[in-house]
Amino acid sequence: MKSGGKYSRKDFLKTIFWGSVMLPFLQYCEKKGKSWLLKITGTNHVLGHRLWAKDFPKPTEEIHTKFLIVGGGISGLSACRFLSQHNESDYQLLEMENHTGGNSSNGQNKFSKFPLGAHYLPLPSKENEEIIDFLKESKIYQGDDDNGEPILDEYQMTFPQQERLFFKNAWQNDVVPQKGISKQSQKEFERFFSMMDGFRDRKDSSGRYYFAIPVGDSSKEDEAQQLDKIVFKDWLSQHNFTSEELLWLLDYSCRDDYGLGIKYVSAWAGIHYFAGRKNNWSKKYKDQVFTWPEGNARLASHFSRYIEGKSLTGHLVFETKITEKVEVLSFDNIQKKTKKIVADKVLFATPQFVNERILNKKRTGNFNYVPWLLTTITLKNEFGGDEELAWDNVIYGSDGLGYIYDQHQNVEQIMGEKVITYYKSFSTANCKKARKDLYALQENQLKKIVLDDLKKAHPLIEDFILDMQFHKIGHAMIAPVPNQVFGNSEAKQPIDGKIFFAHSDLSGISIFEEAFYQGIRAAKEMVN
């Protein structure tokens, strides 16, 4: 789910005539029926769906705390960090899954760790001081040199080759289509990136960027809000963008970051992909991102000090009642019993469709959650031949989003088998149906979906596969459809000064920075 902002007119002109002439590696071998180890994992939707029935036993244990945080994703973890750093130690975190981190989680086999969700963090804008402080605390950012340039741990950043695109039967550097495109398409690319450069720097009369991270810092002027009321595809049509290659890139970019393509996301969100990040913190590293074999689970691990002895996993909150305090009922899926937690205040760092079930109250706003499929594939070391895999490997025209090479940063001389993770979002007008369809897919159906896609660039990939692990995420991320970014402010409002809300869906964009910000914002409200 790679976020945008690095493309610009200058970068495009600099690389337009690049294009790899390498053909995909082919190894001929005797065709035989193949079978591999197949495994399906996913979020605990079976337990989560018990919220509909609420068939839980009566409570047999009572816990008291000052602050209760429900949800152990990045928003909940960020809230715990804020509380700890502001001398609040009486808090408890509950998480339904058997681990914290939410979409910033990972798996591991004997060859590599691999992401089970978000897998990277772009360099922040210099204005985003809270994220920069977190990076310093995590020893990713190590101070500044004599010229004021940030010193960053390069082992936690993408190495060359960062990304490549399979386009017209060959791999090329970068994901912007370059080789063999028409003069008209070249002009449209240049015009589009020039417009995005202007949007990136644009501010309103009060000095607020039109497009900022966090989204809450963006301009609220009417011109900006109007862009949130139309779909990106219509905006592109209004501005006479018709190039097949450009429209593909923009659709891929939106699917990659938001789950839905240009037919569904708002024009504001489509522009924000390219204009939200200012690329102004580091001159040396502005085109690189932070990444790890386990993806953003590495970032989630940096919060562990704030929840040590203060978190309970495998706990599903299913009922809340406001009295003098707030009484919360939670089912312990490990011990199979219900606990009552009595708190002064509660912060729900959970998505809105979950909050509706817990609170028995319809939340205001329009929230669309996109299902995703991740597939981690272990391959023989010979996969790719003499051709170096990039960190991000994208296939032009694909229904999927390509694959990440999970061992990209491996600096050891001896390499075992290769591990890649393939990403696919289900870009559709009916996310609910797509979610049901995803849950219904069996191993052989999943295998066909993934391999039919990858064979476009790797026709003989089956000859190298050792195993495949499919990971289903039914409500992977919020999608910024029209009226999502500026139309859901009421959902953030506390209830009776005792119940507070924090989740990336309140920003309308599901990225690490937004989840991090929402946790801080809500924790501040709760403490004050």
Coordinates of C-alpha atoms in Angstrom, one line a residue:
M1 CA 0.0 0.0 0.0
K2 CA 2.6 2.5 -1.1
S3 CA 1.8 6.1 -0.7
G4 CA 2.4 8.8 -3.3
G5 CA 4.0 12.2 -3.4
K6 CA 7.4 11.4 -4.9
Y7 CA 6.4 11.9 -8.6
S8 CA 7.0 15.3 -10.1
R9 CA 7.4 16.9 -13.5
K10 CA 11.2 17.1 -13.0
D11 CA 11.4 13.4 -12.1
F12 CA 9.3 12.4 -15.0
L13 CA 11.4 14.4 -17.6
K14 CA 14.6 13.1 -16.1
T15 CA 13.6 9.5 -16.5
I16 CA 11.3 9.5 -19.6
F17 CA 13.8 7.9 -21.9
W18 CA 14.8 5.2 -19.4
G19 CA 13.4 1.8 -19.9
S20 CA 14.9 -1.6 -19.2
V21 CA 15.5 -3.8 -22.2
M22 CA 15.8 -6.9 -20.0
L23 CA 13.3 -9.6 -20.9
P24 CA 11.7 -11.6 -18.1
F25 CA 13.7 -14.5 -17.0
L26 CA 12.5 -17.8 -18.4
Q27 CA 13.6 -21.2 -17.3
Y28 CA 12.4 -24.1 -19.4
C29 CA 11.6 -27.3 -17.5
E30 CA 9.4 -30.3 -17.9
K31 CA 5.8 -29.4 -17.2
K32 CA 4.3 -31.4 -14.4
G33 CA 1.3 -31.1 -12.1
K34 CA 2.5 -29.1 -9.1
S35 CA 1.3 -28.9 -5.6
W36 CA 2.5 -26.7 -2.8
L37 CA 1.8 -26.0 0.8
L38 CA -1.2 -23.6 0.9
K39 CA -2.4 -21.8 4.0
I40 CA -5.1 -19.2 4.6
T41 CA -4.9 -16.8 7.5
G42 CA -6.7 -13.5 8.3
T43 CA -8.1 -11.3 10.9
N44 CA -10.4 -12.9 13.5
H45 CA -13.6 -12.0 11.7
V46 CA -15.4 -15.0 13.2
L47 CA -15.0 -13.6 16.8
G48 CA -15.6 -10.1 15.5
H49 CA -18.9 -11.1 14.0
R50 CA -20.1 -12.3 17.4
L51 CA -20.8 -8.6 18.0
W52 CA -24.0 -9.0 16.0
A53 CA -25.3 -11.8 18.2
K54 CA -23.7 -10.8 21.5
D55 CA -24.1 -14.3 22.9
F56 CA -21.6 -13.9 25.7
P57 CA -21.7 -15.2 29.3
K58 CA -22.3 -12.8 32.2
P59 CA -19.3 -11.1 33.7
T60 CA -17.3 -12.9 36.4
E61 CA -14.4 -10.5 36.9
E62 CA -14.2 -6.7 37.4
I63 CA -11.3 -4.4 36.5
H64 CA -11.0 -0.7 37.4
T65 CA -8.8 1.8 35.5
K66 CA -8.8 5.5 34.9
F67 CA -8.5 5.3 31.1
L68 CA -9.5 2.4 28.9
I69 CA -8.3 2.2 25.3
V70 CA -10.3 -0.2 23.1
G71 CA -8.3 -1.3 20.0
G72 CA -4.6 -2.1 19.7
G73 CA -3.9 -0.7 16.3
I74 CA -1.7 2.2 15.7
S75 CA -4.3 4.7 17.0
G76 CA -4.7 2.9 20.2
L77 CA -1.0 2.4 20.7
S78 CA -0.3 6.1 19.9
A79 CA -2.9 7.1 22.5
C80 CA -1.1 4.9 25.1
R81 CA 2.2 6.5 24.2
F82 CA 0.7 10.0 24.7
L83 CA -0.7 9.0 28.1
S84 CA 2.6 7.6 29.3
Q85 CA 4.5 10.6 28.1
H86 CA 2.1 12.9 29.9
N87 CA 2.5 11.2 33.3
E88 CA -0.6 9.1 33.1
S89 CA 0.0 5.5 34.1
D90 CA -3.4 4.2 35.1
Y91 CA -4.7 2.9 31.7
Q92 CA -5.5 -0.4 30.1
L93 CA -5.6 -1.4 26.5
L94 CA -7.9 -4.2 25.1
E95 CA -7.4 -5.8 21.7
M96 CA -9.6 -8.4 19.9
E97 CA -6.7 -10.1 18.0
N98 CA -4.0 -12.1 19.7
H99 CA -1.5 -9.4 19.0
T100 CA -1.4 -5.6 18.8
G101 CA -0.5 -3.5 15.7
G102 CA -3.7 -3.8 13.7
N103 CA -2.9 -3.6 10.0
S104 CA 0.7 -3.1 11.0
S105 CA 1.2 -6.8 11.7
N106 CA 3.5 -9.5 10.3
G107 CA 4.2 -13.2 9.9
Q108 CA 7.5 -15.1 9.7
N109 CA 8.9 -18.3 8.1
K110 CA 12.4 -19.7 8.3
F111 CA 13.6 -17.5 5.5
S112 CA 12.2 -14.1 6.3
K113 CA 9.7 -12.0 8.2
F114 CA 6.9 -10.6 6.0
P115 CA 4.2 -8.0 6.3
L116 CA 0.5 -8.9 6.9
G117 CA -0.6 -5.3 6.1
A118 CA 1.0 -2.0 5.8
H119 CA 4.7 -2.3 4.8
Y120 CA 6.4 1.1 4.7
L121 CA 6.5 4.7 5.9
P122 CA 7.4 7.6 3.6
L123 CA 9.6 10.4 4.9
P124 CA 7.4 12.9 6.7
S125 CA 7.1 16.6 5.8
K126 CA 9.2 18.8 8.0
E127 CA 6.0 20.3 9.5
N128 CA 5.0 16.9 10.9
E129 CA 7.1 17.3 14.1
E130 CA 5.2 14.6 16.1
I131 CA 6.1 11.9 13.6
I132 CA 9.7 13.1 13.5
D133 CA 9.9 12.9 17.3
F134 CA 8.6 9.3 17.1
L135 CA 11.3 8.5 14.5
K136 CA 13.9 9.9 16.7
E137 CA 12.6 8.0 19.7
S138 CA 12.7 4.9 17.6
K139 CA 16.3 5.6 16.6
I140 CA 15.4 5.7 12.9
Y141 CA 16.2 9.4 12.8
Q142 CA 19.5 10.1 14.5
G143 CA 19.8 13.8 14.6
D144 CA 21.1 16.4 12.0
D145 CA 24.4 16.9 10.3
D146 CA 26.3 20.2 10.2
N147 CA 24.1 21.3 7.3
G148 CA 20.9 20.5 9.0
E149 CA 20.3 17.4 6.9
P150 CA 18.6 14.6 8.9
I151 CA 20.8 11.6 9.6
L152 CA 18.7 8.5 9.0
D153 CA 19.4 4.8 9.5
E154 CA 19.9 3.8 5.9
Y155 CA 19.5 0.1 6.8
Q156 CA 15.8 0.9 7.5
M157 CA 15.3 2.5 4.1
T158 CA 14.8 1.1 0.6
F159 CA 18.0 0.1 -1.1
P160 CA 18.4 0.4 -4.9
Q161 CA 16.5 -0.9 -6.9
Q162 CA 13.5 0.6 -5.2
E163 CA 10.8 0.0 -7.7
R164 CA 10.2 -1.3 -11.2
L165 CA 7.4 -1.7 -13.7
F166 CA 6.7 -4.6 -16.1
F167 CA 5.5 -2.7 -19.1
K168 CA 5.4 -3.8 -22.8
N169 CA 7.0 -7.2 -22.0
A170 CA 10.0 -5.7 -20.2
W171 CA 11.0 -4.4 -16.8
Q172 CA 11.8 -0.7 -16.5
N173 CA 13.0 1.4 -13.6
D174 CA 10.3 3.4 -11.7
V175 CA 6.6 2.8 -11.9
V176 CA 5.8 5.7 -14.3
P177 CA 5.4 4.1 -17.8
Q178 CA 8.2 5.4 -19.9
K179 CA 9.4 3.3 -22.8
G180 CA 7.5 3.6 -26.0
I181 CA 4.7 6.0 -24.8
S182 CA 3.3 8.6 -27.3
K183 CA 4.3 12.2 -27.4
Q184 CA 0.8 13.1 -26.3
S185 CA 1.1 10.9 -23.2
Q186 CA 4.4 12.4 -22.4
K187 CA 2.8 15.9 -22.5
E188 CA -0.1 14.7 -20.3
F189 CA 2.3 13.3 -17.7
E190 CA 4.3 16.5 -17.7
R191 CA 1.1 18.6 -17.4
F192 CA -0.3 16.5 -14.6
F193 CA 2.9 16.5 -12.5
S194 CA 3.2 20.2 -13.0
M195 CA -0.3 20.7 -11.6
M196 CA 0.6 18.4 -8.6
D197 CA 3.7 20.5 -7.9
G198 CA 1.4 23.5 -7.7
F199 CA -1.1 21.8 -5.4
R200 CA 1.8 20.5 -3.2
D201 CA 2.8 24.1 -2.3
R202 CA -0.6 25.7 -2.4
K203 CA -1.8 27.4 0.8
D204 CA -5.0 29.3 1.7
S205 CA -5.3 32.8 3.1
S206 CA -4.6 31.6 6.7
G207 CA -1.4 29.8 5.6
R208 CA -2.8 26.2 5.7
Y209 CA -1.8 23.8 3.0
Y210 CA -4.6 22.8 0.8
F211 CA -3.3 19.2 1.1
A212 CA -1.6 18.2 4.4
I213 CA -0.7 15.3 6.6
P214 CA -2.3 14.9 9.0
V215 CA -5.5 15.6 6.9
G216 CA -6.9 17.6 9.8
D217 CA -4.2 20.3 9.1
S218 CA -5.5 20.8 5.5
S219 CA -7.4 23.9 4.3
K220 CA -11.1 23.9 5.0
E221 CA -11.8 26.6 2.3
D222 CA -14.7 25.9 0.0
E223 CA -12.5 25.4 -3.1
A224 CA -10.8 22.5 -1.3
Q225 CA -14.0 21.0 0.0
Q226 CA -15.5 21.0 -3.4
L227 CA -12.8 18.6 -4.6
D228 CA -14.1 16.2 -1.9
K229 CA -17.5 16.1 -3.6
I230 CA -16.6 14.6 -7.0
V231 CA -14.8 11.5 -8.0
F232 CA -11.2 11.7 -9.2
K233 CA -12.0 10.3 -12.6
D234 CA -14.5 13.1 -13.3
W235 CA -11.9 15.7 -12.3
L236 CA -9.4 14.2 -14.6
S237 CA -11.9 14.3 -17.4
Q238 CA -12.7 17.9 -16.7
H239 CA -9.0 18.7 -17.1
N240 CA -8.7 16.7 -20.4
F241 CA -6.5 13.9 -19.1
T242 CA -7.0 11.0 -21.5
S243 CA -3.7 9.2 -21.7
E244 CA -4.1 5.4 -21.1
E245 CA -0.7 5.2 -19.3
L246 CA -1.4 8.2 -17.1
L247 CA -4.9 7.1 -16.1
W248 CA -3.5 3.6 -15.4
L249 CA -0.8 5.1 -13.1
L250 CA -3.3 7.2 -11.2
D251 CA -5.7 4.3 -10.8
Y252 CA -2.9 2.1 -9.6
S253 CA -1.8 4.8 -7.2
C254 CA -5.2 5.2 -5.7
R255 CA -5.8 1.5 -5.4
D256 CA -2.4 1.1 -3.8
D257 CA -3.0 3.7 -1.1
Y258 CA -6.8 3.8 -0.7
G259 CA -7.9 0.4 -1.9
L260 CA -10.3 2.0 -4.5
G261 CA -9.4 3.4 -7.9
I262 CA -10.1 6.7 -9.7
K263 CA -13.7 5.8 -10.4
Y264 CA -14.5 5.8 -6.7
V265 CA -12.2 8.0 -4.6
S266 CA -12.7 11.7 -4.4
A267 CA -10.7 14.2 -6.4
W268 CA -9.4 15.6 -3.2
A269 CA -8.0 12.2 -2.2
G270 CA -6.6 11.6 -5.7
I271 CA -4.7 14.9 -5.6
H272 CA -3.7 14.4 -2.0
Y273 CA -1.8 11.2 -3.0
F274 CA 0.6 13.4 -5.0
A275 CA 0.4 16.7 -3.1
G276 CA 0.0 15.8 0.6
R277 CA 3.7 14.9 1.2
K278 CA 5.9 18.0 0.8
N279 CA 9.3 16.2 0.3
N280 CA 10.9 19.0 2.2
W281 CA 12.5 17.3 5.2
S282 CA 15.5 15.7 3.5
K283 CA 17.1 16.6 0.2
K284 CA 19.3 13.4 0.2
Y285 CA 16.6 10.8 0.9
K286 CA 13.4 12.4 -0.4
D287 CA 12.8 9.6 -2.9
Q288 CA 13.3 6.8 -0.4
V289 CA 10.9 5.3 2.2
F290 CA 11.4 3.5 5.5
T291 CA 10.7 -0.2 5.2
W292 CA 11.4 -3.5 6.9
P293 CA 11.0 -7.2 6.1
E294 CA 8.0 -7.3 8.5
G295 CA 6.6 -4.0 7.2
N296 CA 5.1 -1.6 9.7
A297 CA 5.0 -4.2 12.4
R298 CA 8.5 -2.8 13.1
L299 CA 6.9 0.6 13.9
A300 CA 4.2 -1.1 16.0
S301 CA 6.9 -2.8 18.0
H302 CA 8.3 0.6 19.1
F303 CA 5.1 1.2 21.1
S304 CA 5.6 -2.0 23.2
R305 CA 7.2 -0.1 26.1
Y306 CA 4.0 1.9 26.6
I307 CA 1.7 -1.1 26.9
E308 CA 3.9 -3.5 28.8
G309 CA 1.7 -5.0 31.6
K310 CA -1.2 -2.8 30.4
S311 CA -2.6 -4.7 27.5
L312 CA -5.0 -7.6 27.1
T313 CA -5.2 -9.3 23.7
G314 CA -7.9 -11.8 22.7
H315 CA -10.5 -9.5 24.3
L316 CA -13.6 -8.4 22.4
V317 CA -15.5 -5.4 23.8
F318 CA -19.2 -5.9 23.1
E319 CA -21.2 -3.5 25.4
T320 CA -20.8 -0.1 27.0
K321 CA -22.9 1.8 29.5
I322 CA -22.4 5.3 30.9
T323 CA -23.1 5.6 34.6
E324 CA -21.1 7.7 37.0
K325 CA -18.2 6.2 35.1
V326 CA -18.1 4.0 32.0
E327 CA -18.8 0.3 32.3
V328 CA -17.5 -1.9 29.5
L329 CA -18.1 -5.6 29.0
S330 CA -15.4 -7.6 27.2
F331 CA -15.2 -11.3 26.3
D332 CA -11.9 -13.0 27.0
N333 CA -11.6 -15.3 24.1
I334 CA -8.7 -17.2 25.8
Q335 CA -10.3 -17.9 29.1
K336 CA -13.8 -17.9 27.5
K337 CA -15.3 -15.6 30.2
T338 CA -16.7 -12.0 30.3
K339 CA -15.0 -9.2 32.2
K340 CA -16.4 -5.9 33.3
I341 CA -14.0 -3.0 33.1
V342 CA -15.0 0.2 34.9
A343 CA -13.2 3.3 33.7
D344 CA -13.4 7.1 34.2
K345 CA -13.1 7.6 30.5
V346 CA -12.9 5.3 27.4
L347 CA -11.2 5.8 24.1
F348 CA -12.5 3.7 21.2
A349 CA -9.6 3.3 18.8
T350 CA -11.8 1.0 16.6
P351 CA -13.5 1.5 13.3
Q352 CA -16.9 3.1 13.1
F353 CA -18.8 -0.1 12.1
V354 CA -17.4 -1.7 15.3
N355 CA -18.4 1.3 17.4
E356 CA -21.9 1.1 16.1
R357 CA -22.3 -2.5 17.4
I358 CA -20.7 -1.8 20.8
L359 CA -22.6 1.4 21.4
N360 CA -25.9 0.2 19.8
K361 CA -26.0 3.5 18.0
K362 CA -25.7 4.5 14.4
R363 CA -22.6 6.6 13.9
T364 CA -22.9 9.6 11.6
G365 CA -21.1 9.7 8.3
N366 CA -20.3 7.5 5.3
F367 CA -17.7 4.9 5.9
N368 CA -16.5 2.4 3.2
Y369 CA -14.0 -0.3 4.1
V370 CA -12.1 -2.0 1.3
P371 CA -11.2 -5.7 1.6
W372 CA -7.6 -6.8 0.7
L373 CA -5.8 -10.0 -0.1
L374 CA -2.1 -10.4 0.8
T375 CA -0.2 -13.5 -0.5
T376 CA 3.2 -14.4 0.8
I377 CA 5.0 -16.7 -1.6
T378 CA 8.3 -18.6 -0.8
L379 CA 10.3 -19.3 -4.0
K380 CA 13.4 -21.2 -4.9
N381 CA 16.5 -19.0 -4.8
E382 CA 16.8 -19.2 -8.6
F383 CA 13.6 -17.2 -9.1
G384 CA 14.4 -14.2 -11.2
G385 CA 17.7 -15.6 -12.5
D386 CA 20.3 -13.0 -12.9
E387 CA 17.7 -10.2 -12.8
E388 CA 17.6 -8.4 -9.5
L389 CA 14.2 -8.1 -7.8
A390 CA 13.3 -4.5 -6.8
W391 CA 11.7 -3.7 -3.5
D392 CA 8.4 -2.9 -5.2
N393 CA 7.6 -4.8 -8.4
V394 CA 4.5 -3.7 -10.3
I395 CA 2.8 -5.1 -13.4
Y396 CA 1.1 -2.7 -15.8
G397 CA -2.6 -3.4 -16.4
S398 CA -2.7 -5.8 -13.5
D399 CA -5.8 -6.3 -11.3
G400 CA -3.4 -6.6 -8.4
L401 CA -0.8 -4.2 -7.0
G402 CA 2.3 -6.2 -7.7
Y403 CA 4.6 -7.7 -5.0
I404 CA 7.1 -6.6 -2.4
Y405 CA 10.5 -8.4 -2.2
D406 CA 10.6 -9.0 1.6
Q407 CA 14.4 -9.6 1.7
H408 CA 15.2 -6.4 -0.2
Q409 CA 17.4 -5.1 2.6
N410 CA 19.2 -8.3 3.3
V411 CA 23.0 -7.5 3.3
E412 CA 24.2 -11.0 4.0
Q413 CA 26.4 -12.8 1.4
I414 CA 24.5 -16.0 1.6
M415 CA 20.8 -15.9 0.7
G416 CA 18.3 -18.7 1.2
E417 CA 15.0 -19.0 -0.6
K418 CA 13.2 -15.8 -1.8
V419 CA 10.1 -14.5 -0.1
I420 CA 7.7 -12.0 -1.8
T421 CA 4.3 -10.6 -0.7
Y422 CA 1.7 -9.9 -3.3
Y423 CA -1.0 -7.3 -2.7
K424 CA -4.5 -7.0 -4.1
S425 CA -7.3 -4.6 -3.1
F426 CA -10.8 -5.2 -4.3
S427 CA -11.7 -1.9 -6.1
T428 CA -15.4 -2.0 -6.5
A429 CA -18.6 0.0 -5.8
N430 CA -19.8 -2.7 -3.5
C431 CA -17.2 -3.4 -0.8
K432 CA -19.7 -5.4 1.3
K433 CA -20.2 -7.9 -1.5
A434 CA -16.5 -8.0 -2.3
R435 CA -15.8 -8.8 1.4
K436 CA -18.3 -11.7 1.4
D437 CA -16.8 -13.0 -1.9
L438 CA -13.3 -12.8 -0.4
Y439 CA -14.2 -14.7 2.7
A440 CA -15.8 -17.4 0.5
L441 CA -12.8 -18.0 -1.7
Q442 CA -11.0 -21.3 -1.2
E443 CA -7.3 -22.1 -1.5
N444 CA -7.4 -23.2 -5.2
Q445 CA -9.5 -20.1 -6.2
L446 CA -7.1 -17.8 -4.4
K447 CA -4.1 -19.5 -6.0
K448 CA -5.6 -19.0 -9.4
I449 CA -6.3 -15.3 -8.8
V450 CA -2.8 -14.6 -7.7
L451 CA -0.9 -16.7 -10.2
D452 CA -2.9 -15.6 -13.2
D453 CA -1.8 -12.1 -12.3
L454 CA 1.9 -12.8 -11.6
K455 CA 2.3 -14.9 -14.7
K456 CA 1.9 -11.8 -16.8
A457 CA 5.5 -11.0 -15.8
H458 CA 6.7 -14.4 -14.6
P459 CA 5.2 -17.0 -16.9
L460 CA 7.0 -19.9 -15.2
I461 CA 6.7 -18.7 -11.6
E462 CA 5.0 -22.1 -10.7
D463 CA 8.3 -23.9 -11.3
F464 CA 9.8 -22.0 -8.3
I465 CA 7.1 -21.9 -5.7
L466 CA 7.6 -23.7 -2.5
D467 CA 4.5 -22.5 -0.5
M468 CA 1.8 -19.8 -0.5
Q469 CA 0.1 -18.1 2.4
F470 CA -3.0 -16.2 1.7
H471 CA -4.1 -13.5 4.3
K472 CA -7.6 -12.1 4.1
I473 CA -8.4 -8.7 5.6
G474 CA -12.1 -8.0 5.2
H475 CA -12.1 -4.4 6.5
A476 CA -8.5 -3.5 5.6
M477 CA -8.8 0.2 5.2
I478 CA -11.2 3.2 4.9
A479 CA -11.6 4.5 1.4
P480 CA -11.9 8.2 0.8
V481 CA -15.0 8.2 -1.4
P482 CA -16.6 11.6 -2.0
N483 CA -17.7 13.4 1.2
Q484 CA -15.5 11.1 3.3
V485 CA -12.7 13.5 4.2
F486 CA -14.8 16.6 5.1
G487 CA -18.1 15.0 5.8
N488 CA -17.5 12.9 8.9
S489 CA -16.5 15.5 11.6
E490 CA -19.4 14.5 13.9
A491 CA -18.1 11.0 14.3
K492 CA -15.1 12.4 16.2
Q493 CA -17.2 14.1 18.8
P494 CA -17.0 12.7 22.4
I495 CA -20.1 11.3 24.2
D496 CA -20.9 13.0 27.5
G497 CA -17.2 13.9 28.0
K498 CA -16.5 10.2 28.8
I499 CA -16.3 8.3 25.5
F500 CA -13.8 9.4 22.9
F501 CA -12.9 8.2 19.4
A502 CA -9.7 7.7 17.5
H503 CA -9.1 5.8 14.3
S504 CA -7.7 6.4 10.8
D505 CA -11.2 6.2 9.3
L506 CA -11.9 9.5 11.0
S507 CA -9.3 11.0 8.7
G508 CA -10.7 9.3 5.7
I509 CA -7.2 8.0 4.7
S510 CA -5.7 4.8 6.1
I511 CA -2.0 5.6 6.5
F512 CA 0.3 5.3 9.5
E513 CA 0.6 9.0 10.0
E514 CA -3.2 9.5 10.2
A515 CA -3.7 6.6 12.7
F516 CA -0.8 8.0 14.8
Y517 CA -2.3 11.5 14.7
Q518 CA -5.8 10.4 15.6
G519 CA -4.5 8.6 18.7
I520 CA -2.7 11.7 20.0
R521 CA -5.7 14.0 19.2
A522 CA -8.2 11.8 21.1
A523 CA -5.9 11.2 24.0
K524 CA -5.4 14.9 24.4
E525 CA -9.2 15.4 24.5
M526 CA -9.6 12.7 27.0
V527 CA -6.9 14.0 29.4
N528 CA -8.1 17.6 29.2

